[in-house]
Amino acid sequence: MAHSVLDFSSFSALSAEETHLIETSVAQYGAPLLLLDCDTVRSQYRALKAALPDVTLHFALKPLPHPAVVRALLDEGASFDLATSGEVDLVASQGVPAENTIHTHPIKRDIDIRDALAYGCQVFVVDNMNELEKFIPYRDEAEVLIRLSFRNAEAFADLSKKFGCSSESAIKMMTRAQELGIRIKGLSFHVGSQTTNPNKYVEAIHACRAVMEEAIELGLPALSTLDIGGGFPVSYCSKVTPIKEFCRPINAALATLPETVQVLAEPGRFIVAPAVMSVASVMGQAEREGETWYYLDDGVYGSFSGLMFDHGDYPIMAIKQGERFPSVLAGPTCDSIDVVAEHIMLPKLENGDLIVTRVMGAYTSATATDFNFFKRAQTVVLNDMVADQRMIG
Ligand SMILES: *Cc1c(COP(=O)(O)O)cnc(C)c1O
């Protein structure tokens, strides 16, 4: 495996190697860019795998649905978590075996179910009776996980507001599924994205164990699977607990489950967030109320969309060194909300100077738009499986 010259997850100043890579990439492709390092994707996957040794990791594509990420993870032996037919198409195009996938969108159209089944994915998620009944025609092929909800106000995205059901509803659905001849494989939950307190998982695991025990007491078929979802945190400007330590109480809770229960997880952010660095360049500047405003060629409607959709607090820096002054970084569009950072300390920049941001892999380009016809940043893929050291893609 090629050794990465980058340390995208560090918060230190840019190394000479990083600066060289950034400058030569911009010279070759122009700005704005996203530098995606597949070796960081691999090392993040390995770190989580080592922290959760008995858990099958299904990478959730949504934070960074890029073919090079799929290739790197497939090569590492990862499994995948799909939510749409577009995501089915992406993994299928990269040769992911369907038996290594699950489909976890709790609300699906019939065509979504049929597309996934046609590919060969056979595990789905439901959280309500209406959805369960959609599986009557597919009961011979499909198996179902029931998603429970546990509210989490601290997470970046409290995914249990929109999805998931109570323990009581889960039992009712299991009873109904038995009548309908639909196989319930197990339970799932998602504690919320960027959950910084592992006790959220611990509480959810214990609640799921209680549902599994109740099902057995009621004479329902035993559940074979628990899917503990995504949500594993990464350090942005604020640091989080290292993953090994973070997962220790989760492993302890999982050890209380019957040995027959197979455990899955659906990490998204943790795998890809530190694998991307964004590079924008200064298009123009103005003095406003004692601060210099620098107008970049990437902004809130582009790679920095996570400032709106993901509470992003990304480490932003200039390549140039020197005495620093309070400054504003704005995006290129004509909209006044398109401001990336206010009162940020930066050296005096010239037009064309570069602004670099770390930890830009999750929920950034995935939610970018073409608003005002400003083109999205191009992705430069580093250490890809199939291509040169560096390619645009
Ligand atoms: C978004 C999502 C994930 C990934 O969550 P992260 O917080 O990025 O780890 C996993 N599973 C489902 C069902 C999701 O919607």
Tab-separated table of C-alpha atoms and ligand atoms in Angstrom:
chain	number	residue	atom	x	y	z
A	1	MET	CA	0.000	0.000	0.000
A	2	ALA	CA	1.326	3.433	-0.924
A	3	HIS	CA	2.285	5.536	2.025
A	4	SER	CA	0.284	8.723	2.234
A	5	VAL	CA	2.226	11.955	2.425
A	6	LEU	CA	-0.799	13.641	3.913
A	7	ASP	CA	-1.990	13.883	7.453
A	8	PHE	CA	-5.432	15.238	6.688
A	9	SER	CA	-6.705	14.630	10.188
A	10	SER	CA	-4.041	16.656	11.958
A	11	PHE	CA	-4.692	20.208	13.009
A	12	SER	CA	-1.144	21.370	12.740
A	13	ALA	CA	0.003	23.795	10.090
A	14	LEU	CA	0.400	22.378	6.610
A	15	SER	CA	3.547	20.336	6.084
A	16	ALA	CA	5.912	21.160	3.236
A	17	GLU	CA	4.722	17.998	1.433
A	18	GLU	CA	1.079	18.969	1.815
A	19	THR	CA	1.756	22.486	0.553
A	20	HIS	CA	3.617	21.104	-2.467
A	21	LEU	CA	0.790	18.707	-3.274
A	22	ILE	CA	-1.828	21.448	-2.970
A	23	GLU	CA	0.092	23.919	-5.104
A	24	THR	CA	0.903	21.444	-7.859
A	25	SER	CA	-2.717	20.207	-7.892
A	26	VAL	CA	-4.022	23.755	-8.273
A	27	ALA	CA	-1.434	24.442	-10.982
A	28	GLN	CA	-2.662	21.363	-12.841
A	29	TYR	CA	-6.439	21.535	-12.324
A	30	GLY	CA	-7.227	25.035	-11.053
A	31	ALA	CA	-9.292	25.837	-7.961
A	32	PRO	CA	-11.521	25.037	-6.149
A	33	LEU	CA	-10.469	21.461	-5.422
A	34	LEU	CA	-11.201	18.654	-3.004
A	35	LEU	CA	-8.229	16.366	-2.366
A	36	LEU	CA	-9.532	12.894	-1.495
A	37	ASP	CA	-6.936	10.554	0.010
A	38	CYS	CA	-7.988	6.907	-0.294
A	39	ASP	CA	-5.271	5.867	2.175
A	40	THR	CA	-6.981	7.926	4.871
A	41	VAL	CA	-10.273	6.194	4.016
A	42	ARG	CA	-8.484	2.878	4.542
A	43	SER	CA	-6.849	3.884	7.804
A	44	GLN	CA	-10.130	5.230	9.196
A	45	TYR	CA	-11.855	1.953	8.289
A	46	ARG	CA	-9.065	-0.032	9.963
A	47	ALA	CA	-9.198	2.136	13.085
A	48	LEU	CA	-12.935	1.597	13.493
A	49	LYS	CA	-12.612	-2.110	12.698
A	50	ALA	CA	-9.940	-2.432	15.409
A	51	ALA	CA	-12.136	-0.508	17.860
A	52	LEU	CA	-15.203	-2.684	17.097
A	53	PRO	CA	-13.598	-6.070	16.347
A	54	ASP	CA	-16.822	-8.118	16.462
A	55	VAL	CA	-18.903	-5.736	14.370
A	56	THR	CA	-19.434	-5.911	10.592
A	57	LEU	CA	-18.965	-2.401	9.218
A	58	HIS	CA	-21.320	-1.300	6.455
A	59	PHE	CA	-20.074	2.034	5.095
A	60	ALA	CA	-23.037	4.417	4.661
A	61	LEU	CA	-22.494	6.093	1.287
A	62	LYS	CA	-24.472	9.254	1.964
A	63	PRO	CA	-21.674	11.495	3.386
A	64	LEU	CA	-19.331	10.902	0.414
A	65	PRO	CA	-20.739	8.749	-2.394
A	66	HIS	CA	-17.530	8.568	-4.447
A	67	PRO	CA	-16.461	5.523	-6.511
A	68	ALA	CA	-12.841	5.725	-5.280
A	69	VAL	CA	-14.071	5.485	-1.672
A	70	VAL	CA	-16.130	2.411	-2.577
A	71	ARG	CA	-13.102	0.804	-4.277
A	72	ALA	CA	-10.793	1.429	-1.322
A	73	LEU	CA	-13.311	0.047	1.179
A	74	LEU	CA	-14.191	-2.952	-0.963
A	75	ASP	CA	-10.484	-3.784	-1.053
A	76	GLU	CA	-10.382	-3.523	2.761
A	77	GLY	CA	-13.215	-6.057	2.991
A	78	ALA	CA	-15.879	-3.562	4.066
A	79	SER	CA	-19.604	-4.004	3.632
A	80	PHE	CA	-21.960	-1.224	2.518
A	81	ASP	CA	-25.133	0.501	3.679
A	82	LEU	CA	-27.422	1.753	0.909
A	83	ALA	CA	-30.443	4.030	1.057
A	84	THR	CA	-31.404	4.821	-2.547
A	85	SER	CA	-31.362	3.268	-6.004
A	86	GLY	CA	-28.568	5.686	-6.957
A	87	GLU	CA	-26.447	4.251	-4.159
A	88	VAL	CA	-27.309	0.728	-5.339
A	89	ASP	CA	-26.066	1.706	-8.815
A	90	LEU	CA	-22.812	3.131	-7.407
A	91	VAL	CA	-21.820	0.005	-5.456
A	92	ALA	CA	-22.968	-2.270	-8.286
A	93	SER	CA	-20.770	-0.306	-10.735
A	94	GLN	CA	-17.744	-0.958	-8.524
A	95	GLY	CA	-18.408	-4.690	-8.236
A	96	VAL	CA	-19.527	-4.829	-4.607
A	97	PRO	CA	-21.081	-8.256	-3.913
A	98	ALA	CA	-24.763	-7.711	-3.060
A	99	GLU	CA	-24.588	-10.015	-0.040
A	100	ASN	CA	-22.275	-7.452	1.576
A	101	THR	CA	-24.957	-4.764	1.468
A	102	ILE	CA	-28.006	-3.743	3.458
A	103	HIS	CA	-30.661	-1.187	2.510
A	104	THR	CA	-31.501	0.984	5.489
A	105	HIS	CA	-33.880	3.708	4.333
A	106	PRO	CA	-36.910	3.312	6.589
A	107	ILE	CA	-39.319	4.745	3.964
A	108	LYS	CA	-39.171	3.291	0.456
A	109	ARG	CA	-41.128	3.225	-2.762
A	110	ASP	CA	-41.929	-0.165	-4.227
A	111	ILE	CA	-39.425	0.557	-7.039
A	112	ASP	CA	-36.659	1.195	-4.453
A	113	ILE	CA	-37.281	-2.244	-2.947
A	114	ARG	CA	-37.383	-3.892	-6.367
A	115	ASP	CA	-34.166	-2.167	-7.528
A	116	ALA	CA	-32.315	-3.319	-4.415
A	117	LEU	CA	-33.665	-6.874	-4.708
A	118	ALA	CA	-32.758	-7.004	-8.403
A	119	TYR	CA	-29.187	-6.167	-7.414
A	120	GLY	CA	-29.318	-8.870	-4.736
A	121	CYS	CA	-29.536	-6.819	-1.548
A	122	GLN	CA	-31.965	-8.658	0.728
A	123	VAL	CA	-31.885	-6.866	4.084
A	124	PHE	CA	-34.154	-3.835	4.569
A	125	VAL	CA	-35.232	-1.546	7.397
A	126	VAL	CA	-38.759	-0.607	8.449
A	127	ASP	CA	-40.054	1.493	11.334
A	128	ASN	CA	-43.827	1.391	10.846
A	129	MET	CA	-46.664	-0.976	9.924
A	130	ASN	CA	-47.327	0.671	6.551
A	131	GLU	CA	-43.724	0.013	5.503
A	132	LEU	CA	-43.765	-3.541	6.849
A	133	GLU	CA	-46.755	-4.375	4.648
A	134	LYS	CA	-44.801	-3.263	1.554
A	135	PHE	CA	-42.777	-6.471	2.028
A	136	ILE	CA	-45.720	-8.871	1.680
A	137	PRO	CA	-44.939	-9.480	-2.033
A	138	TYR	CA	-41.214	-9.941	-1.274
A	139	ARG	CA	-41.437	-12.062	1.857
A	140	ASP	CA	-39.624	-14.993	0.262
A	141	GLU	CA	-36.576	-12.895	-0.634
A	142	ALA	CA	-36.347	-10.048	1.850
A	143	GLU	CA	-35.462	-9.927	5.528
A	144	VAL	CA	-36.266	-6.950	7.692
A	145	LEU	CA	-34.657	-4.999	10.525
A	146	ILE	CA	-36.942	-2.868	12.716
A	147	ARG	CA	-35.499	0.551	13.495
A	148	LEU	CA	-36.019	1.843	17.019
A	149	SER	CA	-35.740	5.494	17.987
A	150	PHE	CA	-33.784	6.969	20.852
A	151	ARG	CA	-33.805	10.785	20.965
A	152	ASN	CA	-30.407	12.540	21.115
A	153	ALA	CA	-30.452	16.330	21.357
A	154	GLU	CA	-26.618	16.524	21.488
A	155	ALA	CA	-25.893	14.996	18.068
A	156	PHE	CA	-25.264	17.072	14.917
A	157	ALA	CA	-28.324	15.423	13.442
A	158	ASP	CA	-30.844	13.802	15.773
A	159	LEU	CA	-31.966	11.123	13.356
A	160	SER	CA	-34.452	9.647	15.801
A	161	LYS	CA	-36.899	12.508	15.363
A	162	LYS	CA	-37.644	11.631	11.769
A	163	PHE	CA	-37.178	7.849	11.907
A	164	GLY	CA	-37.547	4.957	14.314
A	165	CYS	CA	-40.287	3.502	16.498
A	166	SER	CA	-40.849	2.670	20.152
A	167	SER	CA	-40.123	-0.717	21.695
A	168	GLU	CA	-43.877	-1.361	21.947
A	169	SER	CA	-44.415	-0.672	18.243
A	170	ALA	CA	-41.470	-2.944	17.428
A	171	ILE	CA	-43.133	-5.820	19.274
A	172	LYS	CA	-46.450	-5.123	17.485
A	173	MET	CA	-44.660	-5.144	14.121
A	174	MET	CA	-42.894	-8.414	14.945
A	175	THR	CA	-46.240	-9.992	15.829
A	176	ARG	CA	-47.833	-8.721	12.609
A	177	ALA	CA	-44.813	-9.837	10.550
A	178	GLN	CA	-45.218	-13.354	11.881
A	179	GLU	CA	-48.872	-13.357	10.734
A	180	LEU	CA	-47.831	-12.043	7.307
A	181	GLY	CA	-44.941	-14.496	6.903
A	182	ILE	CA	-42.340	-11.689	6.734
A	183	ARG	CA	-38.983	-12.549	8.317
A	184	ILE	CA	-37.742	-10.090	10.937
A	185	LYS	CA	-33.968	-10.416	11.080
A	186	GLY	CA	-33.294	-8.016	13.925
A	187	LEU	CA	-33.278	-4.475	15.241
A	188	SER	CA	-31.455	-1.295	14.282
A	189	PHE	CA	-31.022	2.256	15.515
A	190	HIS	CA	-29.040	5.403	14.690
A	191	VAL	CA	-28.087	7.446	17.733
A	192	GLY	CA	-27.499	10.591	15.618
A	193	SER	CA	-24.569	11.781	13.558
A	194	GLN	CA	-21.375	12.941	15.345
A	195	THR	CA	-22.514	11.536	18.685
A	196	THR	CA	-19.745	12.431	21.134
A	197	ASN	CA	-21.041	10.425	24.110
A	198	PRO	CA	-20.815	6.620	23.772
A	199	ASN	CA	-23.483	6.140	26.447
A	200	LYS	CA	-26.091	6.906	23.758
A	201	TYR	CA	-25.092	3.623	22.096
A	202	VAL	CA	-24.922	1.786	25.410
A	203	GLU	CA	-28.477	2.830	26.361
A	204	ALA	CA	-29.784	1.919	22.917
A	205	ILE	CA	-28.080	-1.504	22.986
A	206	HIS	CA	-29.622	-2.290	26.383
A	207	ALA	CA	-33.075	-1.189	25.175
A	208	CYS	CA	-32.719	-3.429	22.101
A	209	ARG	CA	-31.641	-6.360	24.265
A	210	ALA	CA	-34.820	-5.881	26.313
A	211	VAL	CA	-36.936	-5.994	23.125
A	212	MET	CA	-35.114	-9.152	22.009
A	213	GLU	CA	-35.826	-10.797	25.360
A	214	GLU	CA	-39.486	-9.762	25.281
A	215	ALA	CA	-39.846	-11.217	21.787
A	216	ILE	CA	-38.568	-14.571	23.034
A	217	GLU	CA	-40.977	-14.502	26.007
A	218	LEU	CA	-43.852	-13.844	23.587
A	219	GLY	CA	-42.844	-16.852	21.485
A	220	LEU	CA	-41.819	-14.735	18.475
A	221	PRO	CA	-38.936	-15.954	16.285
A	222	ALA	CA	-35.532	-15.145	17.835
A	223	LEU	CA	-33.750	-12.130	16.344
A	224	SER	CA	-30.320	-12.771	14.880
A	225	THR	CA	-29.030	-9.253	14.211
A	226	LEU	CA	-28.466	-5.915	15.907
A	227	ASP	CA	-27.455	-2.946	13.749
A	228	ILE	CA	-25.991	-0.156	15.885
A	229	GLY	CA	-26.072	2.414	13.052
A	230	GLY	CA	-23.646	5.242	12.373
A	231	GLY	CA	-22.843	8.384	14.326
A	232	PHE	CA	-19.199	7.694	15.294
A	233	PRO	CA	-17.503	11.061	15.864
A	234	VAL	CA	-14.411	12.705	14.361
A	235	SER	CA	-12.424	15.699	15.584
A	236	TYR	CA	-13.132	18.987	13.856
A	237	CYS	CA	-11.978	22.196	15.550
A	238	SER	CA	-13.197	20.594	18.745
A	239	LYS	CA	-11.561	17.281	19.611
A	240	VAL	CA	-13.468	14.117	20.416
A	241	THR	CA	-12.538	10.971	22.357
A	242	PRO	CA	-10.208	8.702	20.321
A	243	ILE	CA	-12.235	5.940	18.643
A	244	LYS	CA	-10.714	3.010	20.551
A	245	GLU	CA	-11.627	4.565	23.890
A	246	PHE	CA	-14.995	5.735	22.543
A	247	CYS	CA	-15.944	2.176	21.559
A	248	ARG	CA	-14.869	0.498	24.809
A	249	PRO	CA	-18.240	0.921	26.618
A	250	ILE	CA	-20.059	0.014	23.389
A	251	ASN	CA	-18.165	-3.295	23.196
A	252	ALA	CA	-18.952	-3.945	26.852
A	253	ALA	CA	-22.674	-3.433	26.174
A	254	LEU	CA	-22.522	-5.656	23.074
A	255	ALA	CA	-20.940	-8.418	25.174
A	256	THR	CA	-24.211	-8.675	27.153
A	257	LEU	CA	-26.135	-9.766	24.032
A	258	PRO	CA	-26.733	-13.469	23.354
A	259	GLU	CA	-23.783	-14.948	21.446
A	260	THR	CA	-26.065	-15.798	18.534
A	261	VAL	CA	-26.692	-12.112	17.783
A	262	GLN	CA	-24.610	-10.786	14.897
A	263	VAL	CA	-23.765	-7.083	15.197
A	264	LEU	CA	-23.529	-4.582	12.347
A	265	ALA	CA	-22.789	-0.874	12.188
A	266	GLU	CA	-23.344	1.772	9.497
A	267	PRO	CA	-20.498	4.280	9.867
A	268	GLY	CA	-20.441	7.156	7.386
A	269	ARG	CA	-18.757	10.294	8.685
A	270	PHE	CA	-16.030	8.492	10.640
A	271	ILE	CA	-14.723	6.731	7.537
A	272	VAL	CA	-14.533	9.714	5.200
A	273	ALA	CA	-14.481	13.033	7.117
A	274	PRO	CA	-10.658	13.252	7.590
A	275	ALA	CA	-9.971	11.925	4.074
A	276	VAL	CA	-10.708	15.161	2.240
A	277	MET	CA	-9.005	18.544	2.270
A	278	SER	CA	-10.597	21.446	0.395
A	279	VAL	CA	-8.647	24.101	-1.468
A	280	ALA	CA	-10.224	27.409	-2.493
A	281	SER	CA	-8.600	30.495	-3.944
A	282	VAL	CA	-9.203	34.189	-3.340
A	283	MET	CA	-11.189	35.785	-6.213
A	284	GLY	CA	-11.266	39.322	-4.843
A	285	GLN	CA	-11.276	41.386	-1.647
A	286	ALA	CA	-12.737	44.465	0.008
A	287	GLU	CA	-12.332	46.377	3.288
A	288	ARG	CA	-15.575	46.460	5.246
A	289	GLU	CA	-15.889	47.837	8.786
A	290	GLY	CA	-12.226	47.377	9.629
A	291	GLU	CA	-11.904	43.809	8.336
A	292	THR	CA	-10.730	42.449	5.010
A	293	TRP	CA	-13.330	40.362	3.246
A	294	TYR	CA	-11.830	37.712	0.978
A	295	TYR	CA	-14.185	36.310	-1.652
A	296	LEU	CA	-13.356	32.660	-2.376
A	297	ASP	CA	-14.274	30.508	-5.360
A	298	ASP	CA	-15.955	27.973	-3.035
A	299	GLY	CA	-18.529	28.638	-0.331
A	300	VAL	CA	-21.661	27.687	1.557
A	301	TYR	CA	-23.487	26.695	-1.620
A	302	GLY	CA	-20.504	24.532	-2.585
A	303	SER	CA	-18.072	22.441	-0.523
A	304	PHE	CA	-18.884	24.400	2.643
A	305	SER	CA	-22.556	23.370	2.526
A	306	GLY	CA	-21.949	21.497	5.777
A	307	LEU	CA	-21.938	24.896	7.498
A	308	MET	CA	-25.677	24.926	6.770
A	309	PHE	CA	-26.586	21.238	6.786
A	310	ASP	CA	-24.058	19.730	9.174
A	311	HIS	CA	-23.076	22.274	11.886
A	312	GLY	CA	-19.553	22.104	10.413
A	313	ASP	CA	-16.664	23.622	12.369
A	314	TYR	CA	-13.815	22.937	9.998
A	315	PRO	CA	-10.154	23.855	10.595
A	316	ILE	CA	-9.563	26.581	7.972
A	317	MET	CA	-6.098	27.992	7.216
A	318	ALA	CA	-4.148	29.987	4.659
A	319	ILE	CA	-1.022	28.612	3.016
A	320	LYS	CA	0.619	32.030	3.290
A	321	GLN	CA	2.302	32.856	6.604
A	322	GLY	CA	2.769	36.262	8.247
A	323	GLU	CA	1.221	38.717	10.659
A	324	ARG	CA	-2.469	37.944	11.017
A	325	PHE	CA	-5.508	40.246	11.019
A	326	PRO	CA	-9.204	39.683	11.684
A	327	SER	CA	-10.741	38.758	8.342
A	328	VAL	CA	-13.880	37.387	6.731
A	329	LEU	CA	-14.023	34.518	4.217
A	330	ALA	CA	-17.019	34.706	1.903
A	331	GLY	CA	-18.230	32.356	-0.811
A	332	PRO	CA	-18.548	33.389	-4.458
A	333	THR	CA	-22.333	33.635	-4.885
A	334	CYS	CA	-24.345	36.841	-4.772
A	335	ASP	CA	-26.211	35.697	-1.659
A	336	SER	CA	-25.371	37.382	1.659
A	337	ILE	CA	-25.658	34.160	3.678
A	338	ASP	CA	-22.754	32.762	1.659
A	339	VAL	CA	-20.125	33.500	4.329
A	340	VAL	CA	-17.684	30.729	5.326
A	341	ALA	CA	-15.966	32.301	8.362
A	342	GLU	CA	-16.141	35.625	10.191
A	343	HIS	CA	-13.486	37.177	12.435
A	344	ILE	CA	-10.943	34.581	11.380
A	345	MET	CA	-7.282	35.558	11.852
A	346	LEU	CA	-5.456	35.477	8.509
A	347	PRO	CA	-2.346	37.025	6.977
A	348	LYS	CA	-2.800	39.652	4.262
A	349	LEU	CA	-3.789	37.643	1.194
A	350	GLU	CA	-3.534	38.465	-2.485
A	351	ASN	CA	-5.993	37.418	-5.128
A	352	GLY	CA	-5.171	33.853	-6.145
A	353	ASP	CA	-3.815	32.897	-2.703
A	354	LEU	CA	-5.081	29.584	-1.370
A	355	ILE	CA	-7.293	28.738	1.625
A	356	VAL	CA	-7.095	25.134	2.812
A	357	THR	CA	-9.615	23.346	5.039
A	358	ARG	CA	-9.164	19.960	6.689
A	359	VAL	CA	-11.755	17.301	7.655
A	360	MET	CA	-13.953	18.109	4.646
A	361	GLY	CA	-14.930	14.562	3.624
A	362	ALA	CA	-18.370	14.123	5.181
A	363	TYR	CA	-21.554	15.952	4.202
A	364	THR	CA	-19.672	18.623	2.213
A	365	SER	CA	-19.500	17.947	-1.546
A	366	ALA	CA	-22.426	15.534	-1.048
A	367	THR	CA	-24.739	18.457	-0.313
A	368	ALA	CA	-23.099	21.064	-2.595
A	369	THR	CA	-25.151	22.876	-5.242
A	370	ASP	CA	-24.509	24.723	-8.520
A	371	PHE	CA	-26.283	27.862	-7.265
A	372	ASN	CA	-25.499	30.957	-9.356
A	373	PHE	CA	-23.808	28.532	-11.813
A	374	PHE	CA	-20.643	28.440	-9.737
A	375	LYS	CA	-19.132	25.062	-10.564
A	376	ARG	CA	-18.626	22.600	-7.743
A	377	ALA	CA	-15.074	21.891	-6.651
A	378	GLN	CA	-13.401	19.107	-8.645
A	379	THR	CA	-12.184	16.097	-6.691
A	380	VAL	CA	-8.547	15.033	-7.043
A	381	VAL	CA	-8.245	11.395	-5.990
A	382	LEU	CA	-4.998	10.349	-4.299
A	383	ASN	CA	-3.821	6.767	-3.756
A	384	ASP	CA	-6.725	5.260	-5.692
A	385	MET	CA	-6.754	1.502	-6.305
A	386	VAL	CA	-7.008	1.561	-10.046
A	387	ALA	CA	-5.443	4.768	-11.244
A	388	ASP	CA	-2.329	6.863	-11.156
A	389	GLN	CA	-1.142	8.394	-7.952
A	390	ARG	CA	-3.216	11.419	-8.722
A	391	MET	CA	-6.284	11.731	-10.888
A	392	ILE	CA	-9.252	13.948	-11.229
A	393	GLY	CA	-12.577	12.218	-10.705
B	1	LIG	C1	-26.620	8.976	7.468
B	1	LIG	C2	-26.793	7.580	7.925
B	1	LIG	C3	-25.695	6.820	8.384
B	1	LIG	C4	-24.315	7.402	8.553
B	1	LIG	O1	-24.286	8.174	9.698
B	1	LIG	P1	-22.917	8.865	10.202
B	1	LIG	O2	-23.379	9.710	11.320
B	1	LIG	O3	-22.383	9.634	9.056
B	1	LIG	O4	-22.010	7.776	10.642
B	1	LIG	C5	-25.919	5.508	8.713
B	1	LIG	N1	-27.129	4.944	8.621
B	1	LIG	C6	-28.214	5.628	8.190
B	1	LIG	C7	-29.519	4.945	8.109
B	1	LIG	C8	-28.084	6.978	7.852
B	1	LIG	O5	-29.158	7.655	7.439
